[in-house]
Coordinates of C-alpha atoms and ligand atoms in Angstrom, one line a residue:
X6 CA 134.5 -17.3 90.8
X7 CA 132.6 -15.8 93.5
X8 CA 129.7 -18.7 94.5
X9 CA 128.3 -17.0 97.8
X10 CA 130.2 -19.1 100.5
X11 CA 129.3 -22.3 98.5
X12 CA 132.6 -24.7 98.3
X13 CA 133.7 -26.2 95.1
X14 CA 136.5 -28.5 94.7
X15 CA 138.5 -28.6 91.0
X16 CA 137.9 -31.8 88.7
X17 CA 140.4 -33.2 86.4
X18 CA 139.0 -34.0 83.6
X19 CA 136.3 -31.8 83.6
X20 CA 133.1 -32.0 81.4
X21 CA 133.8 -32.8 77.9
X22 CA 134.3 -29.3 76.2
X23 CA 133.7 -26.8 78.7
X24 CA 136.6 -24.8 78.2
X25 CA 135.9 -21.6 79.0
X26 CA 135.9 -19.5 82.5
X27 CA 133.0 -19.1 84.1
X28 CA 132.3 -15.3 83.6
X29 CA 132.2 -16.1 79.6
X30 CA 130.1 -19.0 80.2
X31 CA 126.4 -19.6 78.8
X32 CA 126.3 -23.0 80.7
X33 CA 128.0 -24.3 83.6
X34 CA 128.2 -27.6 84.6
X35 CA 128.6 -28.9 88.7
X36 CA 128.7 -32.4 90.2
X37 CA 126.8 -32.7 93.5
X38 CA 128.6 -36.3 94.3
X39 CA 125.7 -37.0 97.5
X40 CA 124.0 -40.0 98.0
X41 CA 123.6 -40.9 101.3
X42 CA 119.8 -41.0 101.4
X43 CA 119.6 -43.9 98.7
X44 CA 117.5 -47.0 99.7
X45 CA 118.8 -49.5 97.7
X46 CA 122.1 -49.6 95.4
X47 CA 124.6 -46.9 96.4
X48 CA 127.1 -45.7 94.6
X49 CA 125.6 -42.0 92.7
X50 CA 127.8 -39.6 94.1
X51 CA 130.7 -41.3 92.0
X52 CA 128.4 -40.2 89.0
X53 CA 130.0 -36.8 88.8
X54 CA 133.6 -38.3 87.8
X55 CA 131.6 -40.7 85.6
X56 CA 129.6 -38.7 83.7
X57 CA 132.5 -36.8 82.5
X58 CA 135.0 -39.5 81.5
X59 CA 132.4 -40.9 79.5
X60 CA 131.7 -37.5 78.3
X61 CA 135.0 -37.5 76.1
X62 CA 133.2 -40.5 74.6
X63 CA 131.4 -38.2 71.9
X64 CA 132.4 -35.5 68.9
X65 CA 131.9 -31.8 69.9
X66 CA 129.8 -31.4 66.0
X67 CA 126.6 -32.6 67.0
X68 CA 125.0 -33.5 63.4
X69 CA 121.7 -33.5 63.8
X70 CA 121.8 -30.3 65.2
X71 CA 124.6 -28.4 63.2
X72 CA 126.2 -27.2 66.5
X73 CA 129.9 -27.6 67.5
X74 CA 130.1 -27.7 71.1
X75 CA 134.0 -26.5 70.8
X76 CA 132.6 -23.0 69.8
X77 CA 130.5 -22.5 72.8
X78 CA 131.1 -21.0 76.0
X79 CA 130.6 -23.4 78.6
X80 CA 132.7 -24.2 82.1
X81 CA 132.5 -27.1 84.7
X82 CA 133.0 -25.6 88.2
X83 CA 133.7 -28.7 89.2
X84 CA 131.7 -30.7 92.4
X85 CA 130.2 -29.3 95.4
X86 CA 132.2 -29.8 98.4
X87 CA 129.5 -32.1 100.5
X88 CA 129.6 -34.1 103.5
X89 CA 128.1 -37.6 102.0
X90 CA 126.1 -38.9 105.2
X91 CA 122.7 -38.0 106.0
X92 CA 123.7 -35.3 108.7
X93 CA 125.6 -34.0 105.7
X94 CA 122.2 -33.7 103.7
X95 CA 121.1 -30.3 105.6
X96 CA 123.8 -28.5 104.3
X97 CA 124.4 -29.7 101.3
X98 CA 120.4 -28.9 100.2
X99 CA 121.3 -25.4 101.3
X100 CA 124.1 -25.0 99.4
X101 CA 122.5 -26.5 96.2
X102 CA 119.8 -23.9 96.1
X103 CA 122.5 -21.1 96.8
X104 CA 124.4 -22.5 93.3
X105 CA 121.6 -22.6 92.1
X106 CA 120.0 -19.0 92.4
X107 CA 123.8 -17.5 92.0
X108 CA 124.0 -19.3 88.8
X109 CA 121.0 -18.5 87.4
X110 CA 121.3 -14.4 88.7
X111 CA 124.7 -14.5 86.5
X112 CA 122.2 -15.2 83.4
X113 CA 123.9 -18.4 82.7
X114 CA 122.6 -22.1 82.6
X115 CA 123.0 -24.7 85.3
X116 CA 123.1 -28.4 84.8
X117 CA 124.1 -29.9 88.4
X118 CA 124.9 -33.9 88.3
X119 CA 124.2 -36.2 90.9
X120 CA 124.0 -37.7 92.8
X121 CA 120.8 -38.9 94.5
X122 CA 117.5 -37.6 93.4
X123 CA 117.1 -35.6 96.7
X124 CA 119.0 -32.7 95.5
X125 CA 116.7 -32.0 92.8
X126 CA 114.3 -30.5 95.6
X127 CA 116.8 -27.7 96.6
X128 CA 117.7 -27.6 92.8
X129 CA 114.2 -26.7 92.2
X130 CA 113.8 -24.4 94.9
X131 CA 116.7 -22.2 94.1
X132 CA 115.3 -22.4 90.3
X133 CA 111.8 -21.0 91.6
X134 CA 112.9 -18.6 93.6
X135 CA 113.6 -16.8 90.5
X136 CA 110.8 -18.3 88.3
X137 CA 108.2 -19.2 90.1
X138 CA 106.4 -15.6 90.0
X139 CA 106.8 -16.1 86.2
X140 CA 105.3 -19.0 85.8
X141 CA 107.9 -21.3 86.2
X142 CA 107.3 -25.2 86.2
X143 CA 109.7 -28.4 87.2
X144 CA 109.2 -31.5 85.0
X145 CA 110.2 -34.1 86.9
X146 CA 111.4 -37.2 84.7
X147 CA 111.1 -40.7 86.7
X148 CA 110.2 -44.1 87.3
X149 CA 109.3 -43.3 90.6
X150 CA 106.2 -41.0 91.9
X151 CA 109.0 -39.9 94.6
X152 CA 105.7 -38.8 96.6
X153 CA 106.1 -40.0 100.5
X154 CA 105.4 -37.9 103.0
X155 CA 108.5 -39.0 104.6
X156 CA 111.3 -42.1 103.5
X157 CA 113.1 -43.2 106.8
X158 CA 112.3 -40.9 109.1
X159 CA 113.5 -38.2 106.4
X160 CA 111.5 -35.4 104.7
X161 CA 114.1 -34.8 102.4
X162 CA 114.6 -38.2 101.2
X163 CA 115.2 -38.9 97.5
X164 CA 111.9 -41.1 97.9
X165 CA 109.8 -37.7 99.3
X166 CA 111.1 -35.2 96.4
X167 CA 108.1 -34.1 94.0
X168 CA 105.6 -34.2 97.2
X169 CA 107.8 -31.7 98.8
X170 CA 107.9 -29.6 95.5
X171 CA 104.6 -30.0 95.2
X172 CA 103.3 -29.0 98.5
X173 CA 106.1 -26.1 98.4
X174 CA 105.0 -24.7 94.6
X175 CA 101.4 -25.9 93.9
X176 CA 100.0 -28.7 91.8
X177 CA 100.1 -26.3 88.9
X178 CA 104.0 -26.3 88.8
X179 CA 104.9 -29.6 89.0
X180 CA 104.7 -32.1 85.9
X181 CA 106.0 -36.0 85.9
X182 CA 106.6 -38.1 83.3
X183 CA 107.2 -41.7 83.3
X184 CA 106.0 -42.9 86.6
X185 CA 105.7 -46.7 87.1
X186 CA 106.3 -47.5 90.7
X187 CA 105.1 -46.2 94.1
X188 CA 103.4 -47.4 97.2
X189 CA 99.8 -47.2 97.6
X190 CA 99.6 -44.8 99.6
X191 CA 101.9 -42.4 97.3
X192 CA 99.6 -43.3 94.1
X193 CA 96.0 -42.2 96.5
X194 CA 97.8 -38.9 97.5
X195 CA 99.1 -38.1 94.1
X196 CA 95.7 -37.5 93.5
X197 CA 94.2 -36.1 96.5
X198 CA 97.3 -33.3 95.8
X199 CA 96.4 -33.3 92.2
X200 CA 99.7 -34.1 91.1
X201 CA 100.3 -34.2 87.4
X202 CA 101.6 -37.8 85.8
X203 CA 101.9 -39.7 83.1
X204 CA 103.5 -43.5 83.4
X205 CA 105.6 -45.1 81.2
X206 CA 102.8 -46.9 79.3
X207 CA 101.3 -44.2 78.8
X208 CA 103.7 -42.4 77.0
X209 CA 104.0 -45.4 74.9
X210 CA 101.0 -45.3 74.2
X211 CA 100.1 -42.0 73.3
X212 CA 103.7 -40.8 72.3
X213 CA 105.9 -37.8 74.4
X214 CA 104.8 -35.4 72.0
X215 CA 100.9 -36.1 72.0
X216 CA 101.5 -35.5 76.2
X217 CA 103.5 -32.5 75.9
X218 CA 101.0 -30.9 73.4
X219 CA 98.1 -32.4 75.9
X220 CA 100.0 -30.5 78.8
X221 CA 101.0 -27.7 76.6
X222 CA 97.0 -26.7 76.0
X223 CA 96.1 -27.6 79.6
X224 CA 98.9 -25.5 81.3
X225 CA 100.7 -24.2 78.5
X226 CA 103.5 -25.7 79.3
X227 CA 105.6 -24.3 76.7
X228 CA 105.5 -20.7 77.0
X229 CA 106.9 -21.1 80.9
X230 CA 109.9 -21.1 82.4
X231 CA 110.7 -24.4 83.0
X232 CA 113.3 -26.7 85.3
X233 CA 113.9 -30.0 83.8
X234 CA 115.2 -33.0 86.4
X235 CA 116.4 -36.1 84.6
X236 CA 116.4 -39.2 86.9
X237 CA 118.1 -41.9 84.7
X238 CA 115.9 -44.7 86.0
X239 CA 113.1 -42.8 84.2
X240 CA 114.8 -44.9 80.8
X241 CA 113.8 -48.7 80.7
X242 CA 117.1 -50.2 82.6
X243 CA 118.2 -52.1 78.9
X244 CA 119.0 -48.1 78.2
X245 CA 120.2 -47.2 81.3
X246 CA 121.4 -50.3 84.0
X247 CA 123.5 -47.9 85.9
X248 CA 121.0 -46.8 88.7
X249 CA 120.3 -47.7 92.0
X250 CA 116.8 -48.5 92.0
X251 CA 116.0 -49.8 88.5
X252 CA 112.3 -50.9 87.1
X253 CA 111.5 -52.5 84.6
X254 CA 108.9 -51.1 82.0
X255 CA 110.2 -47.5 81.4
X256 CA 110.5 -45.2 78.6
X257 CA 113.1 -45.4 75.5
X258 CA 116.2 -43.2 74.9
X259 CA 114.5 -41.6 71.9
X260 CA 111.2 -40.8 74.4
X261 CA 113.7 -38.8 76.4
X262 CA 115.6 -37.4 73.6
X263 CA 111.9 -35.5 72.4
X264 CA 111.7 -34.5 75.6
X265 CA 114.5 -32.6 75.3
X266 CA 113.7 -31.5 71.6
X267 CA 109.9 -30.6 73.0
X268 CA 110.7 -28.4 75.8
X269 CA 114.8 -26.9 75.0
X270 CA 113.5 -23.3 74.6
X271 CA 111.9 -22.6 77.7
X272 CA 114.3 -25.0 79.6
X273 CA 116.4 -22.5 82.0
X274 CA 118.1 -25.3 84.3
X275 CA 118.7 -28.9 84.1
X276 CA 119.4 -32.0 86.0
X277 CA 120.7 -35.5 85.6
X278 CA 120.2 -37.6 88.9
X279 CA 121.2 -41.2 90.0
X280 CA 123.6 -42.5 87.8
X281 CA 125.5 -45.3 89.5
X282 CA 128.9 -46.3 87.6
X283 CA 129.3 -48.9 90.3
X284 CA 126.5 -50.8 88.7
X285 CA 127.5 -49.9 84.9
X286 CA 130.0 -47.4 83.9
X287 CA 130.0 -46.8 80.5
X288 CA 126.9 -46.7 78.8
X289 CA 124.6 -45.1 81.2
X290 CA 126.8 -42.4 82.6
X291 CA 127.6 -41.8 78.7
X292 CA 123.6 -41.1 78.3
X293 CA 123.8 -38.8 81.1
X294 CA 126.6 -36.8 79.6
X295 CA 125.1 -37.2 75.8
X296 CA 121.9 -35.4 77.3
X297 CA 123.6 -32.7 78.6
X298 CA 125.4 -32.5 75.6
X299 CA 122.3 -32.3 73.3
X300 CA 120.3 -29.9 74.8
X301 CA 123.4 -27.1 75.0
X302 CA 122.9 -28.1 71.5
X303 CA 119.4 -27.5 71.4
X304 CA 119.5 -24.2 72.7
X305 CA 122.2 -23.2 70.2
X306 CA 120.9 -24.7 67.5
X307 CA 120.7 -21.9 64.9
X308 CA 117.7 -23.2 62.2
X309 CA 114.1 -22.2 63.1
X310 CA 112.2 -25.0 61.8
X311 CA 114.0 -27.8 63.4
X312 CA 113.7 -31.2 61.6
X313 CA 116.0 -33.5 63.2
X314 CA 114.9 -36.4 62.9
X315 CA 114.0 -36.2 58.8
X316 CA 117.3 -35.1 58.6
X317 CA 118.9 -38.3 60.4
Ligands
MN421 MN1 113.7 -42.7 90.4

């Protein structure tokens, strides 16, 4: 494939069912194994090679949604070729939002696997080069508000993410779900910025799909093009002990999986960030795959009125 001067190394095995070349593809998988800005345990960029082992780990029918993954066209062109220390992290940001916007100009779904959550701002970027004149929105899934101005002397740190999107594409594009940790400091200019959260307790509280409708009259969220970044630590660690930076507190596996089932139509691009298989390498890198899995699923899914979960 032609990927505008980005380079791509091969993976054996590749992604679970994604069989087909990349021209025939609806979805195309990449591994962005980076994680040199991480603060506390290392170890995401091996969540690439992870995430895909554990990917053989489930059927191709998915049940509840009456979709055989087999029968659709999807490739894995393998990881970005990155340099994993931080003087690495200036071209690597570049080259994600080159994928990125090539991917999406070929009219074909990206899902890019971290990796560290700093990728997800040049992920974003590439995404709303495209869609921001249309409307287009990032909802940002995590346990952390990811809002200082700068982590370490960095900008671009995994722990300054959503305040650079937000400062880059408005307060009106930017949506986060999840949130239960954060300085002080990040927490008073989250709202001086007017950045748009809900924590973890609060979507206990009031349910994923009371917020989404909430957001969806507010902002009509729905009806807009929209990025969707997956941290894992956004899950309560009992569902997902494979990150780096765990807390306590967070949101179930179901919570996420409505996610999914509340925003699949409008969702053009996709991320799963900070895995760390070092930490547990089964289970949580199995979720990250499964997720992937299910929304391809989603978005194939042929019946209009969906009722999974009756149906389970
Ligand atoms: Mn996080």
């Amino acid at each position: 494939m032609n990927s505008k001067g980005v380079d791509l190394v091969e993976v054996d095995p590749t992604f679970a069912d994604s069989s087909s070349v990349f021209d025939s593809s609806k979805y195309v998988i990449c591994g962005v194994p980076y994680d040199a800005t991480v603060s506390h345990l290392s170890g995401a960029a091996r969540a690439p090679i992870s995430i895909r082992a554990e990917s053989y780990n489930f059927e191709t029918f998915l049940m509840d949604l009456d979709v055989d993954l087999a029968d659709i066209p999807m490739c894995d062109i393998g990881d970005l070729v990155v340099n994993n220390s931080e003087e690495g992290q200036v071209k690597m940001l570049q080259d994600v939002e080159t994928l990125m916007e090539f991917i999406l100009e070929e009219k074909k779904m990206p899902f890019m696997m971290g990796g560290e959550h700093s990728i997800t701002e040049a992920s974003v970027n590439g995404f709303m080069e495209t869609y921001h004149r249309r409307g287009g929105i990032a909802v940002i899934v995590d346990a952390h508000l990811d809002f200082r101005d700068e982590y370490l002397d960095n900008p671009h740190s995994h722990a300054c993410v959503t305040r650079r999107l937000l400062e880059k594409w408005g307060s009106d594009s930017i949506f986060v779900i999840g949130a239960r940790s954060g300085s002080k400091e990040e927490f008073e200019e989250a709202e001086k910025l007017g950045l748009r959260y809900v924590t973890s307790r609060q979507v206990n509280g009031h349910g994923i799909t009371g917020i989404l409708d909430d957001w969806d009259s507010g902002y009509s969220i729905r009806e807009r093009p929209t990025y969707l970044s997956i941290d894992i630590d956004c899950l309560d660690p009992c569902y997902a002990p494979g990150t780096g930076t765990p807390e306590p507190w967070g949101i179930s596996s179901l919570d996420v999986l409505r996610i999914l089932e509340g925003l699949y139509k409008n969702t053009l691009a996709m991320d799963i960030m900070e895995v760390t298989p070092d930490i547990e390498a089964h289970i949580t890198p199995g979720l990250a795959g499964k997720l992937i899995r299910q929304m391809i699923g989603l978005k194939e899914m042929k019946i209009d009125n969906p009722t999974w979960l009756e149906k389970l």
